[in-house]
Short mmCIF file of C-alpha atoms in Angstrom, two decimals:
data_model
loop_
_atom_site.label_atom_id
_atom_site.label_comp_id
_atom_site.label_asym_id
_atom_site.label_seq_id
_atom_site.Cartn_x
_atom_site.Cartn_y
_atom_site.Cartn_z
CA UNK A 565 -64.36 -86.99 -15.07
CA UNK A 566 -66.77 -89.34 -15.87
CA UNK A 567 -70.31 -89.43 -15.16
CA UNK A 568 -69.34 -92.10 -12.32
CA UNK A 569 -66.39 -90.64 -10.35
CA UNK A 570 -64.60 -93.32 -9.52
CA UNK A 571 -61.80 -92.06 -7.46
CA UNK A 572 -64.65 -90.46 -5.85
CA UNK A 573 -66.13 -94.29 -4.77
CA UNK A 574 -62.95 -95.59 -3.44
CA UNK A 575 -62.62 -92.71 -1.07
CA UNK A 576 -65.90 -93.20 0.34
CA UNK A 577 -65.44 -96.28 0.43
CA UNK A 578 -62.33 -96.14 2.59
CA UNK A 579 -62.71 -97.44 6.19
CA UNK A 580 -62.03 -94.05 8.43
CA UNK A 581 -59.26 -94.15 9.89
CA UNK A 582 -58.26 -92.16 13.37
CA UNK A 583 -56.14 -89.14 13.35
CA UNK A 584 -52.40 -89.45 14.16
CA UNK A 585 -51.95 -93.24 13.20
CA UNK A 586 -49.34 -94.48 11.56
CA UNK A 587 -50.03 -96.21 8.61
CA UNK A 588 -47.87 -99.51 7.38
CA UNK A 589 -45.58 -97.74 5.46
CA UNK A 590 -45.26 -95.14 8.40
CA UNK A 591 -47.43 -92.29 6.91
CA UNK A 592 -49.16 -90.35 8.99
CA UNK A 593 -52.93 -90.65 8.64
CA UNK A 594 -55.38 -88.25 9.97
CA UNK A 595 -59.38 -88.75 9.80
CA UNK A 596 -60.30 -85.58 7.56
CA UNK A 597 -62.46 -84.68 4.86
CA UNK A 598 -61.61 -85.35 1.22
CA UNK A 599 -62.96 -83.58 -1.09
CA UNK A 600 -64.78 -84.99 -3.92
CA UNK A 601 -65.25 -82.62 -6.97
CA UNK A 602 -67.60 -83.73 -9.76
CA UNK A 603 -69.26 -82.81 -12.94
CA UNK A 604 -66.34 -81.37 -14.88
CA UNK A 605 -62.79 -81.14 -15.71
CA UNK A 606 -60.70 -79.53 -12.93
CA UNK A 607 -59.46 -76.83 -15.47
CA UNK A 608 -62.41 -75.50 -16.35
CA UNK A 609 -65.57 -75.80 -14.67
CA UNK A 610 -64.31 -77.17 -11.44
CA UNK A 611 -61.54 -74.40 -10.76
CA UNK A 612 -64.01 -72.46 -8.75
CA UNK A 613 -64.44 -75.87 -6.45
CA UNK A 614 -60.67 -76.02 -6.23
CA UNK A 615 -60.33 -72.79 -4.68
CA UNK A 616 -63.19 -72.33 -2.41
CA UNK A 617 -61.98 -76.18 -1.06
CA UNK A 618 -58.32 -74.76 -0.74
CA UNK A 619 -59.87 -71.90 0.93
CA UNK A 620 -61.98 -73.97 3.82
CA UNK A 621 -58.72 -76.12 4.36
CA UNK A 622 -56.70 -73.37 4.82
CA UNK A 623 -59.23 -71.56 7.15
CA UNK A 624 -60.13 -74.49 9.02
CA UNK A 625 -59.56 -75.60 12.63
CA UNK A 626 -56.98 -78.08 11.72
CA UNK A 627 -53.20 -77.14 9.95
CA UNK A 628 -52.41 -78.80 6.74
CA UNK A 629 -48.66 -78.72 5.60
CA UNK A 630 -49.76 -79.71 2.13
CA UNK A 631 -52.58 -80.72 -0.09
CA UNK A 632 -51.97 -83.33 -3.04
CA UNK A 633 -54.41 -82.39 -6.26
CA UNK A 634 -55.04 -85.43 -8.44
CA UNK A 635 -56.43 -84.03 -11.64
CA UNK A 636 -58.38 -86.52 -14.48
CA UNK A 637 -55.25 -87.36 -16.95
CA UNK A 638 -57.16 -85.49 -19.44
CA UNK A 639 -56.68 -81.79 -17.79
CA UNK A 640 -53.95 -79.42 -18.20
CA UNK A 641 -51.26 -78.68 -15.22
CA UNK A 642 -51.39 -75.10 -16.24
CA UNK A 643 -55.20 -74.51 -15.61
CA UNK A 644 -54.56 -76.04 -12.03
CA UNK A 645 -51.76 -73.77 -11.28
CA UNK A 646 -53.61 -70.50 -12.93
CA UNK A 647 -55.91 -71.23 -9.94
CA UNK A 648 -53.47 -69.85 -7.75
CA UNK A 649 -53.26 -66.61 -9.37
CA UNK A 650 -54.84 -63.20 -8.10
CA UNK A 651 -56.05 -62.41 -11.70
CA UNK A 652 -58.25 -65.74 -12.08
CA UNK A 653 -59.75 -65.03 -8.56
CA UNK A 654 -60.77 -61.12 -9.61
CA UNK A 655 -61.92 -62.73 -13.01
CA UNK A 656 -64.25 -65.93 -11.38
CA UNK A 657 -66.05 -63.38 -8.92
CA UNK A 658 -68.23 -62.13 -11.66
CA UNK A 659 -68.90 -65.65 -13.19
CA UNK A 660 -72.71 -66.54 -13.51
CA UNK A 661 -74.35 -69.33 -11.39
CA UNK A 662 -71.80 -68.66 -8.50
CA UNK A 663 -73.66 -69.45 -4.97
CA UNK A 664 -73.66 -66.34 -3.08
CA UNK A 665 -71.43 -68.32 -0.01
CA UNK A 666 -68.66 -69.48 -3.13
CA UNK A 667 -68.67 -65.51 -4.19
CA UNK A 668 -68.07 -64.44 -0.82
CA UNK A 669 -64.86 -66.91 -0.23
CA UNK A 670 -63.73 -65.37 -3.78
CA UNK A 671 -63.92 -62.15 -2.68
CA UNK A 672 -62.30 -62.83 0.76
CA UNK A 673 -59.71 -64.35 -1.29
CA UNK A 674 -59.14 -61.64 -3.93
CA UNK A 675 -58.90 -59.06 -1.29
CA UNK A 676 -55.65 -60.73 0.52
CA UNK A 677 -54.38 -61.37 -3.44
CA UNK A 678 -55.48 -64.53 -4.36
CA UNK A 679 -54.89 -68.02 -3.41
CA UNK A 680 -51.50 -67.92 -3.46
CA UNK A 681 -51.22 -65.67 -0.08
CA UNK A 682 -52.72 -68.70 1.46
CA UNK A 683 -51.38 -71.86 -0.21
CA UNK A 684 -48.83 -71.84 -3.26
CA UNK A 685 -48.20 -74.42 -5.80
CA UNK A 686 -45.03 -76.31 -4.47
CA UNK A 687 -44.63 -78.99 -7.39
CA UNK A 688 -46.52 -79.98 -10.59
CA UNK A 689 -46.51 -84.09 -11.05
CA UNK A 690 -47.07 -85.64 -14.35
CA UNK A 691 -46.69 -89.41 -14.48
CA UNK A 692 -46.16 -91.39 -17.78
CA UNK A 693 -46.41 -94.65 -18.84
CA UNK A 694 -43.42 -96.00 -20.08
CA UNK A 695 -45.05 -98.80 -22.02
CA UNK A 696 -47.36 -96.83 -24.05
CA UNK A 697 -45.12 -93.27 -24.12
CA UNK A 698 -44.35 -93.39 -28.14
CA UNK A 699 -47.78 -94.67 -28.93
CA UNK A 700 -49.07 -91.28 -27.29
CA UNK A 701 -46.97 -89.20 -29.80
CA UNK A 702 -47.90 -91.50 -32.81
CA UNK A 703 -51.65 -91.46 -33.01
CA UNK A 704 -53.96 -89.15 -34.45
CA UNK A 705 -56.44 -89.18 -31.90
CA UNK A 706 -58.55 -86.62 -30.48
CA UNK A 707 -59.59 -86.69 -26.76
CA UNK A 708 -63.08 -87.19 -28.18
CA UNK A 709 -61.93 -90.03 -29.77
CA UNK A 710 -60.65 -91.97 -26.55
CA UNK A 711 -62.90 -90.60 -24.32
CA UNK A 712 -66.20 -90.01 -25.48
CA UNK A 713 -68.97 -88.40 -23.85
CA UNK A 714 -66.44 -87.45 -20.73
CA UNK A 715 -64.76 -84.95 -22.64
CA UNK A 716 -67.15 -81.90 -23.85
CA UNK A 717 -68.31 -81.45 -27.69
CA UNK A 718 -66.33 -78.25 -28.22
CA UNK A 719 -63.16 -79.90 -26.87
CA UNK A 720 -60.83 -80.34 -29.51
CA UNK A 721 -57.60 -81.24 -28.36
CA UNK A 722 -55.17 -83.70 -29.23
CA UNK A 723 -53.88 -86.69 -27.46
CA UNK A 724 -50.34 -86.03 -28.71
CA UNK A 725 -50.43 -82.38 -27.84
CA UNK A 726 -52.05 -82.90 -24.31
CA UNK A 727 -49.33 -85.37 -23.55
CA UNK A 728 -46.69 -83.38 -24.67
CA UNK A 729 -48.19 -79.97 -22.60
CA UNK A 730 -48.07 -82.61 -19.68
CA UNK A 731 -44.78 -83.30 -20.00
CA UNK A 732 -43.35 -79.76 -20.68
CA UNK A 733 -45.02 -78.21 -17.69
CA UNK A 734 -44.22 -80.33 -14.94
CA UNK A 735 -41.34 -80.24 -11.91
CA UNK A 736 -41.06 -83.93 -11.29
CA UNK A 737 -41.88 -86.56 -13.79
CA UNK A 738 -42.50 -90.35 -12.58
CA UNK A 739 -41.76 -92.81 -15.35
CA UNK A 740 -43.75 -95.73 -14.41
CA UNK A 741 -44.16 -99.29 -15.36
CA UNK A 742 -40.51 -99.46 -15.54
CA UNK A 743 -41.02 -103.54 -15.19
CA UNK A 744 -42.97 -103.87 -18.50
CA UNK A 745 -40.02 -102.37 -21.33
CA UNK A 746 -36.55 -103.36 -22.16
CA UNK A 747 -33.65 -101.44 -21.06
CA UNK A 748 -33.19 -99.81 -24.55
CA UNK A 749 -36.91 -98.71 -24.48
CA UNK A 750 -36.52 -97.20 -21.08
CA UNK A 751 -33.37 -95.34 -21.94
CA UNK A 752 -35.24 -93.91 -25.20
CA UNK A 753 -38.44 -92.67 -22.73
CA UNK A 754 -35.70 -90.97 -20.61
CA UNK A 755 -33.95 -89.46 -22.87
CA UNK A 756 -36.85 -87.87 -24.72
CA UNK A 757 -38.85 -86.61 -20.92
CA UNK A 758 -35.32 -85.24 -20.54
CA UNK A 759 -34.85 -83.38 -23.68
CA UNK A 760 -38.59 -82.28 -23.47
CA UNK A 761 -38.19 -80.76 -20.08
CA UNK A 762 -34.81 -80.69 -18.91
CA UNK A 763 -35.35 -79.33 -15.78
CA UNK A 764 -37.74 -81.44 -14.46
CA UNK A 765 -36.75 -83.75 -11.66
CA UNK A 766 -36.74 -87.96 -13.04
CA UNK A 767 -38.42 -90.47 -11.13
CA UNK A 768 -38.62 -93.87 -12.11
CA UNK A 769 -41.10 -96.47 -10.43
CA UNK A 770 -42.69 -99.80 -10.62
CA UNK A 771 -46.56 -99.77 -9.73
CA UNK A 772 -46.52 -96.29 -9.02
CA UNK A 773 -44.67 -96.55 -5.93
CA UNK A 774 -42.94 -93.44 -5.34
CA UNK A 775 -41.27 -91.97 -1.84
CA UNK A 776 -43.63 -88.79 -1.34
CA UNK A 777 -41.40 -87.01 0.13
CA UNK A 778 -39.68 -86.83 -3.66
CA UNK A 779 -42.44 -84.57 -4.08
CA UNK A 780 -43.53 -82.40 -1.30
CA UNK A 781 -41.79 -79.49 -0.33
CA UNK A 782 -39.44 -79.15 -3.28
CA UNK A 783 -40.25 -75.47 -3.95
CA UNK A 784 -39.53 -76.51 -7.43
CA UNK A 785 -42.70 -74.64 -9.10
CA UNK A 786 -42.38 -71.31 -10.50
CA UNK A 787 -45.22 -70.14 -12.43
CA UNK A 788 -43.64 -67.01 -14.07
CA UNK A 789 -41.06 -69.30 -15.98
CA UNK A 790 -43.37 -72.34 -16.37
CA UNK A 791 -45.91 -70.29 -18.65
CA UNK A 792 -42.67 -68.50 -20.48
CA UNK A 793 -41.57 -71.37 -22.75
CA UNK A 794 -41.22 -75.28 -22.78
CA UNK A 795 -38.15 -76.34 -20.54
CA UNK A 796 -36.64 -77.96 -24.14
CA UNK A 797 -37.30 -73.85 -25.77
CA UNK A 798 -35.02 -72.87 -22.73
CA UNK A 799 -32.21 -75.42 -22.73
CA UNK A 800 -31.57 -74.34 -26.59
CA UNK A 801 -29.18 -71.61 -24.95
CA UNK A 802 -27.44 -74.64 -22.96
CA UNK A 803 -26.57 -76.26 -26.49
CA UNK A 804 -23.00 -76.85 -26.96
CA UNK A 805 -20.84 -76.61 -30.20
CA UNK A 806 -19.97 -80.52 -30.83
CA UNK A 807 -18.28 -82.60 -33.42
CA UNK A 808 -21.08 -84.61 -34.95
CA UNK A 809 -20.46 -87.03 -37.95
CA UNK A 810 -17.17 -84.71 -38.61
CA UNK A 811 -18.91 -81.56 -38.83
CA UNK A 812 -19.22 -78.68 -36.39
CA UNK A 813 -22.96 -78.47 -35.08
CA UNK A 814 -24.74 -76.80 -32.16
CA UNK A 815 -26.03 -80.22 -30.55
CA UNK A 816 -27.77 -80.99 -27.05
CA UNK A 817 -26.21 -82.29 -24.10
CA UNK A 818 -24.62 -85.19 -24.28
CA UNK A 819 -26.67 -87.73 -21.94
CA UNK A 820 -29.34 -87.57 -24.85
CA UNK A 821 -27.10 -88.54 -27.82
CA UNK A 822 -26.94 -92.30 -26.92
CA UNK A 823 -30.20 -92.67 -27.97
CA UNK A 824 -29.80 -90.40 -31.04
CA UNK A 825 -32.53 -87.74 -29.78
CA UNK A 826 -31.25 -84.24 -30.13
CA UNK A 827 -32.90 -80.70 -31.27
CA UNK A 828 -32.10 -78.28 -33.58
CA UNK A 829 -33.81 -75.04 -34.59
CA UNK A 830 -34.20 -73.87 -37.92
CA UNK A 831 -34.21 -69.87 -39.02
CA UNK A 832 -34.38 -67.88 -41.84
CA UNK A 833 -35.20 -64.08 -42.75
CA UNK A 834 -37.68 -64.44 -46.15
CA UNK A 835 -40.86 -65.49 -45.97
CA UNK A 836 -42.48 -68.85 -46.48
CA UNK A 837 -44.11 -69.23 -49.99
CA UNK A 838 -47.53 -70.63 -48.25
CA UNK A 839 -48.57 -72.93 -51.32
CA UNK A 840 -44.88 -74.47 -51.33
CA UNK A 841 -45.05 -75.30 -47.34
CA UNK A 842 -48.52 -76.70 -47.54
CA UNK A 843 -47.34 -79.39 -50.44
CA UNK A 844 -44.44 -79.97 -48.61
CA UNK A 845 -46.31 -81.15 -45.54
CA UNK A 846 -49.45 -82.86 -47.19
CA UNK A 847 -50.22 -85.87 -46.54
CA UNK A 848 -47.83 -86.88 -43.41
CA UNK A 849 -49.57 -84.27 -40.48
CA UNK A 850 -53.31 -83.81 -39.41
CA UNK A 851 -53.66 -80.15 -39.80
CA UNK A 852 -55.40 -78.18 -36.88
CA UNK A 853 -55.64 -74.27 -38.12
CA UNK A 854 -56.25 -71.80 -35.10
CA UNK A 855 -58.69 -69.17 -36.74
CA UNK A 856 -60.81 -66.24 -35.23
CA UNK A 857 -64.14 -66.50 -33.71
CA UNK A 858 -66.87 -65.32 -36.28
CA UNK A 859 -69.62 -63.34 -34.45
CA UNK A 860 -71.76 -62.98 -37.50
CA UNK A 861 -75.16 -64.62 -37.98
CA UNK A 862 -73.60 -66.29 -41.12
CA UNK A 863 -75.43 -68.88 -42.96
CA UNK A 864 -75.00 -72.38 -41.58
CA UNK A 865 -74.09 -73.45 -44.49
CA UNK A 866 -71.02 -71.38 -45.25
CA UNK A 867 -70.15 -71.78 -41.53
CA UNK A 868 -69.96 -75.87 -42.12
CA UNK A 869 -68.04 -75.68 -45.54
CA UNK A 870 -65.19 -73.22 -43.75
CA UNK A 871 -64.92 -75.64 -41.01
CA UNK A 872 -64.59 -78.65 -43.15
CA UNK A 873 -61.51 -76.75 -44.60
CA UNK A 874 -60.09 -75.97 -41.20
CA UNK A 875 -59.46 -79.23 -39.43
CA UNK A 876 -58.22 -81.85 -41.64
CA UNK A 877 -55.46 -83.74 -42.92
CA UNK A 878 -52.85 -82.07 -45.41
CA UNK A 879 -54.45 -83.89 -48.20
CA UNK A 880 -55.15 -81.09 -50.72
CA UNK A 881 -58.94 -80.76 -49.78
CA UNK A 882 -58.63 -77.12 -49.11
CA UNK A 883 -58.97 -76.21 -53.04
CA UNK A 884 -62.00 -74.58 -53.82
CA UNK A 885 -64.37 -75.33 -56.67
CA UNK A 886 -67.79 -77.03 -58.02
CA UNK A 887 -67.40 -80.87 -55.78
CA UNK A 888 -64.37 -80.23 -54.55
CA UNK A 889 -65.07 -82.12 -51.33
CA UNK A 890 -62.24 -84.21 -51.37
CA UNK A 891 -62.45 -86.82 -48.70
CA UNK A 892 -60.22 -86.17 -45.71
CA UNK A 893 -56.91 -88.73 -45.91
CA UNK A 894 -57.41 -91.72 -43.41
CA UNK A 895 -55.74 -90.49 -40.05
CA UNK A 896 -54.12 -94.20 -40.19
CA UNK A 897 -52.85 -93.14 -43.78
CA UNK A 898 -51.18 -89.96 -42.32
CA UNK A 899 -49.46 -91.73 -39.66
CA UNK A 900 -47.98 -94.49 -41.95
CA UNK A 901 -47.00 -91.52 -44.30
CA UNK A 902 -44.94 -89.70 -41.49
CA UNK A 903 -43.46 -92.86 -40.48
CA UNK A 904 -42.36 -93.32 -43.76
CA UNK A 905 -40.64 -89.99 -44.24
CA UNK A 906 -37.17 -89.66 -44.24
CA UNK A 907 -37.48 -86.38 -42.74
CA UNK A 908 -40.43 -86.74 -40.49
CA UNK A 909 -40.32 -90.02 -38.80
CA UNK A 910 -38.30 -89.17 -35.95
CA UNK A 911 -39.75 -85.80 -35.10
CA UNK A 912 -41.83 -85.95 -32.02
CA UNK A 913 -42.19 -81.97 -31.31
CA UNK A 914 -41.74 -78.77 -32.54
CA UNK A 915 -42.59 -75.25 -31.79
CA UNK A 916 -42.25 -71.93 -33.41
CA UNK A 917 -43.04 -68.77 -35.46
CA UNK A 918 -44.04 -68.20 -39.15
CA UNK A 919 -43.69 -65.86 -41.61
CA UNK A 920 -45.99 -65.83 -44.16
CA UNK A 921 -45.39 -63.84 -47.41
CA UNK A 922 -48.90 -63.25 -47.73
CA UNK A 923 -49.66 -62.16 -43.95
CA UNK A 924 -46.67 -59.42 -43.73
CA UNK A 925 -48.08 -58.31 -40.40
CA UNK A 926 -49.19 -61.18 -38.53
CA UNK A 927 -46.56 -63.68 -36.39
CA UNK A 928 -47.87 -67.54 -37.28
CA UNK A 929 -47.52 -69.91 -34.67
CA UNK A 930 -46.50 -73.79 -35.45
CA UNK A 931 -46.58 -76.39 -33.01
CA UNK A 932 -46.08 -80.34 -33.92
CA UNK A 933 -46.85 -83.29 -31.35
CA UNK A 934 -46.83 -86.43 -33.33
CA UNK A 935 -48.44 -86.20 -36.23
CA UNK A 936 -50.63 -83.29 -34.97
CA UNK A 937 -49.69 -79.92 -36.50
CA UNK A 938 -51.17 -76.80 -34.91
CA UNK A 939 -50.86 -73.71 -37.41
CA UNK A 940 -52.59 -70.19 -36.21
CA UNK A 941 -51.52 -66.89 -35.18
CA UNK A 942 -50.01 -65.58 -32.20
CA UNK A 943 -49.63 -62.07 -32.45
CA UNK A 944 -48.84 -59.22 -34.60
CA UNK A 945 -44.84 -58.84 -35.38
CA UNK A 946 -42.96 -56.64 -32.93
CA UNK A 947 -41.89 -54.36 -35.73
CA UNK A 948 -45.71 -53.68 -37.01
CA UNK A 949 -46.54 -52.00 -33.64
CA UNK A 950 -45.10 -48.94 -31.92
CA UNK A 951 -42.82 -49.94 -29.18
CA UNK A 952 -45.62 -47.99 -26.57
CA UNK A 953 -47.96 -50.75 -27.65
CA UNK A 954 -45.22 -53.48 -26.29
CA UNK A 955 -46.21 -52.48 -22.76
CA UNK A 956 -42.79 -53.96 -21.80
CA UNK A 957 -40.10 -53.67 -19.39
CA UNK A 958 -36.88 -52.90 -19.96
CA UNK A 959 -35.70 -56.62 -20.08
CA UNK A 960 -38.62 -58.01 -22.34
CA UNK A 961 -37.86 -54.92 -24.81
CA UNK A 962 -34.22 -55.55 -25.16
CA UNK A 963 -34.91 -59.47 -25.75
CA UNK A 964 -37.62 -58.05 -28.14
CA UNK A 965 -35.20 -56.10 -29.86
CA UNK A 966 -32.30 -58.77 -30.52
CA UNK A 967 -34.82 -60.69 -32.64
CA UNK A 968 -34.61 -57.33 -35.16
CA UNK A 969 -32.67 -57.72 -38.29
CA UNK A 970 -32.40 -55.57 -41.49
CA UNK A 971 -35.43 -53.55 -42.76
CA UNK A 972 -37.97 -56.76 -41.97
CA UNK A 973 -37.71 -56.49 -38.11
CA UNK A 974 -38.77 -59.43 -36.59
CA UNK A 975 -39.79 -61.39 -39.08
CA UNK A 976 -38.68 -64.59 -39.38
CA UNK A 977 -38.86 -68.44 -39.41
CA UNK A 978 -37.68 -69.83 -36.25
CA UNK A 979 -38.72 -73.55 -35.46
CA UNK A 980 -37.50 -75.54 -32.79
CA UNK A 981 -37.60 -79.23 -33.73
CA UNK A 982 -36.93 -82.19 -31.23
CA UNK A 983 -36.74 -85.76 -32.39
CA UNK A 984 -35.08 -89.08 -32.90
CA UNK A 985 -32.31 -89.24 -35.44
CA UNK A 986 -33.04 -86.29 -37.48
CA UNK A 987 -31.72 -85.31 -40.85
CA UNK A 988 -30.96 -81.86 -39.78
CA UNK A 989 -29.68 -81.27 -43.41
CA UNK A 990 -32.83 -82.84 -44.86
CA UNK A 991 -35.13 -81.00 -42.94
CA UNK A 992 -33.11 -77.42 -43.50
CA UNK A 993 -33.27 -78.18 -47.01
CA UNK A 994 -36.95 -79.10 -47.06
CA UNK A 995 -37.66 -76.13 -45.22
CA UNK A 996 -35.55 -73.69 -47.31
CA UNK A 997 -37.08 -74.73 -50.65
CA UNK A 998 -40.24 -73.50 -49.40
CA UNK A 999 -39.40 -69.95 -49.20
CA UNK A 1000 -39.27 -67.20 -51.47
CA UNK A 1001 -36.57 -67.66 -54.62
CA UNK A 1002 -34.45 -64.49 -54.38
CA UNK A 1003 -36.18 -63.28 -57.58
CA UNK A 1004 -39.75 -63.57 -55.65
CA UNK A 1005 -38.26 -61.70 -52.66
CA UNK A 1006 -37.60 -58.76 -54.59
CA UNK A 1007 -40.79 -58.78 -55.95
CA UNK A 1008 -42.16 -59.26 -52.71
CA UNK A 1009 -40.27 -56.31 -51.31
CA UNK A 1010 -41.33 -54.02 -54.52
CA UNK A 1011 -44.99 -54.73 -53.49
CA UNK A 1012 -44.41 -53.93 -49.43
CA UNK A 1013 -42.37 -50.48 -50.44
CA UNK A 1014 -45.09 -49.44 -52.81
CA UNK A 1015 -45.83 -46.16 -51.17
CA UNK A 1016 -48.74 -45.88 -53.57
CA UNK A 1017 -50.73 -48.62 -52.04
CA UNK A 1018 -52.37 -48.88 -48.75
CA UNK A 1019 -51.73 -51.52 -46.22
CA UNK A 1020 -55.08 -53.79 -47.39
CA UNK A 1021 -54.02 -53.23 -50.86
CA UNK A 1022 -50.47 -54.58 -50.62
CA UNK A 1023 -51.75 -57.49 -48.60
CA UNK A 1024 -54.16 -58.05 -51.62
CA UNK A 1025 -51.76 -57.88 -54.37
CA UNK A 1026 -49.33 -60.53 -52.23
CA UNK A 1027 -52.29 -62.76 -52.02
CA UNK A 1028 -52.86 -62.20 -55.73
CA UNK A 1029 -49.41 -63.18 -56.14
CA UNK A 1030 -49.07 -66.51 -53.89
CA UNK A 1031 -51.69 -68.80 -53.19
CA UNK A 1032 -52.52 -68.59 -49.83
CA UNK A 1033 -56.06 -70.92 -49.97
CA UNK A 1034 -55.07 -73.61 -48.39
CA UNK A 1035 -54.46 -71.90 -44.53
CA UNK A 1036 -57.47 -70.44 -42.73
CA UNK A 1037 -57.68 -66.71 -41.65
CA UNK A 1038 -55.57 -66.09 -38.79
CA UNK A 1039 -56.43 -63.61 -35.70
CA UNK A 1040 -55.56 -59.86 -36.54
CA UNK A 1041 -54.22 -59.39 -32.76
CA UNK A 1042 -57.48 -58.10 -31.30
CA UNK A 1043 -58.84 -58.78 -27.97
CA UNK A 1044 -55.83 -60.11 -26.11
CA UNK A 1045 -57.90 -61.22 -22.96
CA UNK A 1046 -59.85 -63.55 -24.78
CA UNK A 1047 -57.42 -64.92 -27.04
CA UNK A 1048 -55.42 -65.96 -24.03
CA UNK A 1049 -58.77 -67.23 -22.52
CA UNK A 1050 -58.94 -69.49 -25.74
CA UNK A 1051 -55.59 -70.68 -25.71
CA UNK A 1052 -55.56 -71.83 -21.80
CA UNK A 1053 -58.67 -73.49 -22.49
CA UNK A 1054 -59.65 -76.67 -24.22
CA UNK A 1055 -58.33 -75.20 -27.57
CA UNK A 1056 -61.57 -73.84 -28.40
CA UNK A 1057 -59.92 -71.98 -31.61
CA UNK A 1058 -59.60 -75.28 -33.24
CA UNK A 1059 -62.34 -76.07 -35.59
#
């Protein structure tokens, strides 16, 4: 990633070895070209380089059983895996700036069905530092804060979000530096990793020494399953009813209970009052809000003003009015507030969907990693569009239908939370207090059932009834292809 490719320099200074020699540890060493890729993140600008070089190796004179790709620590593993899809290959054929030879290689690869026709992803491996594990969640840092010029200016990802993504997408997770933490800390790390990714194989290591056989030819990677949802979301289906503090409760599998690490799902069939939710969260999370790109040539000062409100702490700085630019709360104070909270101190990861009273047609998205909270919109609620527009097969349609209930279809609150010694009852009560009251719900229903109002008029009435000003505008579901590109890139939707 950096201007100086350290790993590339190490490769360049390695003494060439003759083919077929055995190394000190019994590995087979062959003299072959090791590709040095430079000038960008492997998950974006270098995906074309990656595809071309893998194709060249596969079509070359020598036969290879496996290729090991080591991406930078700030890249997303999903991006590397996407290189092997036919869709990406076809999309990149028409990319600007591609040389003729490179384009010909892409065309050839696309013709045979994508890179996966000549090479498949076998295993995704993530290495975590046991010593720094919890500090990577308890940080308000953006990648730019830590890595500076190594990260593109438009990259607004956070350390904690990326850390969680790298763990959740892996098939094999190496917990390194186990010799510098005590037994209890190692147990907590192990339990957290298992909770975040219950399907991954865990390997513990000192000095990154791992038997390569543990990571090659495993057959563990499945792209369709990997992108469907994090493993810890799937694991909820495997949770069991257990006796917890004298009460019957759905709980995680026993191996996580030793360290008090578990997860639960908050669900509700009433919408949130946006202001109540904001007030409940303010000062405890650094808020990142996804909002649609503005293609209009608006005044620069207007754009700047909007941006000030769409990224910052939950500290009341979203208010409008003369001289209302309240300075953003110090991220360190936010971390301290979160740690001091009896409800949020142990929350390390959460994800789910939101239903706002003022946005009846849009499915909100919620994601936290440490003190970072990202709120945006994934798509319209399925109940607001015709079934033909779902473009889903029979099994998927059945799954979507399972979320429907009563007059309001699939509209719901569904937040999955994972953490240490979580106060489930306390968190549930906090969130319940942000829902519309029964009286407010009757008012909401009257507006929604009023046939004299157009859809826009209904939304205007809802926004007159409940303050929505602290939350950025959401996507309306428009161009799904563009949305997917943004979500799979560097979170360009964050401002």
